C-alpha positions as CSV (number, residue, x, y, z in Angstrom):
1,M,-61.7,70.5,4.4
2,F,-58.1,70.7,3.6
3,N,-57.3,70.8,-0.1
4,R,-53.6,69.6,0.0
5,L,-52.1,66.6,-1.6
6,F,-50.8,64.2,1.0
7,S,-47.3,62.8,1.0
8,R,-46.2,59.8,-1.0
9,N,-45.3,56.9,1.3
10,K,-45.7,53.2,1.5
11,G,-48.9,51.8,0.1
12,N,-51.0,52.5,-3.0
13,Y,-50.6,56.2,-3.4
14,A,-52.7,56.5,-6.5
15,E,-55.6,54.6,-4.9
16,G,-55.3,56.5,-1.7
17,M,-55.3,59.8,-3.5
18,R,-58.4,58.8,-5.6
19,L,-60.3,57.8,-2.5
20,F,-59.2,61.0,-0.7
21,E,-60.5,63.1,-3.6
22,A,-63.8,61.1,-3.6
23,G,-64.1,61.8,0.1
24,T,-63.6,65.5,-0.4
25,Q,-66.2,65.6,-3.1
26,A,-68.7,63.6,-1.0
27,A,-68.1,66.1,1.9
28,I,-68.7,69.0,-0.4
29,E,-72.0,67.4,-1.4
30,F,-72.9,67.0,2.3
31,R,-72.7,63.2,2.0
32,S,-70.8,62.8,5.3
33,N,-71.3,59.0,5.6
34,D,-69.8,58.5,2.2
35,A,-67.0,60.9,2.9
36,I,-66.1,59.2,6.1
37,D,-66.1,55.8,4.3
38,Y,-63.9,57.2,1.5
39,Y,-61.4,58.7,4.0
40,T,-61.2,55.4,5.8
41,R,-60.5,53.5,2.6
42,S,-57.9,56.2,1.6
43,I,-56.1,55.6,4.9
44,E,-56.2,51.8,4.3
45,A,-54.7,52.3,0.8
46,C,-52.0,54.7,1.8
47,A,-51.8,56.2,5.3
48,N,-51.3,59.9,5.3
49,P,-52.3,62.8,7.6
50,A,-54.8,64.5,5.2
51,P,-57.5,61.8,5.2
52,Y,-57.2,61.5,9.0
53,I,-57.6,65.3,9.4
54,N,-60.6,65.4,7.1
55,R,-62.2,62.4,8.8
56,A,-61.6,63.9,12.2
57,N,-63.3,67.1,11.0
58,L,-66.4,65.2,10.0
59,L,-66.4,63.1,13.2
60,M,-66.2,66.3,15.3
61,K,-69.3,67.6,13.5
62,R,-71.0,64.4,14.6
63,I,-69.9,64.9,18.2
64,R,-67.7,61.9,18.0
65,C,-64.9,63.8,19.6
66,R,-62.9,60.9,21.1
67,E,-62.7,59.2,17.7
68,A,-61.7,62.6,16.1
69,L,-59.0,63.1,18.7
70,N,-57.6,59.6,17.9
71,D,-57.5,60.4,14.2
72,L,-55.7,63.7,14.9
73,L,-53.1,61.9,17.1
74,E,-52.5,59.5,14.2
75,A,-52.3,62.4,11.7
76,K,-49.8,64.1,14.0
77,R,-47.6,61.0,14.2
78,L,-47.7,60.6,10.4
79,D,-47.1,64.3,9.8
80,D,-44.0,64.2,12.1
81,Q,-42.6,61.4,10.0
82,Q,-43.4,63.0,6.7
83,G,-42.1,66.5,7.1
84,R,-44.7,68.4,9.1
85,Q,-46.8,69.7,6.3
86,F,-50.1,69.8,8.4
87,T,-48.8,70.9,11.8
88,A,-50.9,74.1,12.1
89,E,-54.2,72.4,11.0
90,I,-53.6,69.4,13.3
91,N,-52.8,71.6,16.3
92,R,-55.9,73.7,15.7
93,E,-58.2,70.8,15.3
94,M,-56.6,68.9,18.2
95,A,-57.3,71.8,20.6
96,W,-61.0,71.7,19.8
97,A,-61.1,67.9,20.1
98,K,-59.4,67.9,23.4
99,I,-61.8,70.5,24.8
100,L,-64.8,68.6,23.6
101,S,-63.6,65.2,24.5
102,S,-62.8,66.3,28.0
103,N,-66.4,65.8,28.9
104,Y,-65.8,62.0,28.6
105,D,-63.0,62.2,31.2
106,N,-64.5,64.6,33.7
107,G,-67.9,62.9,34.1
108,I,-70.0,65.6,32.5
109,R,-71.0,63.4,29.6
110,E,-72.4,60.7,31.9
111,K,-74.3,63.3,33.9
112,L,-75.9,64.8,30.8
113,V,-76.8,61.3,29.5
114,T,-78.4,60.4,32.9
115,D,-80.3,63.7,33.0
116,L,-81.6,63.0,29.5
117,R,-82.8,59.5,30.4
118,R,-84.6,60.8,33.5
119,S,-86.3,63.8,31.9
120,N,-88.3,64.6,28.9
121,H,-86.0,65.0,25.8
122,R,-87.7,68.3,25.1
123,T,-86.2,69.9,28.2
124,V,-82.6,69.2,27.1
125,A,-80.9,72.0,25.2
């Protein structure tokens, strides 16, 4: 998790920050569903890169790589507008998301799903 305040911009900054902090606390307590919800609500209150980055991190852990990559692309767009405070974190997370989401584009995901449906789930690593 990234423990930085996000930039003030249009929207309800105080509410966005409160929800972001609640999301961070939920993530620390391993309540990832709640954390994702708080980050989503933080984004709705006041769009900033930080909640997008944190939500992407949680989505990656759930192997929802395409969604994580979309969050990181939006975080990058916002970060570029707001002074590039999170560039290193975004680039690092984006590299992993691109690698892992590539299986959607190259057909490997579909092959793995087909194999799983055909075989006993205990044979799949």
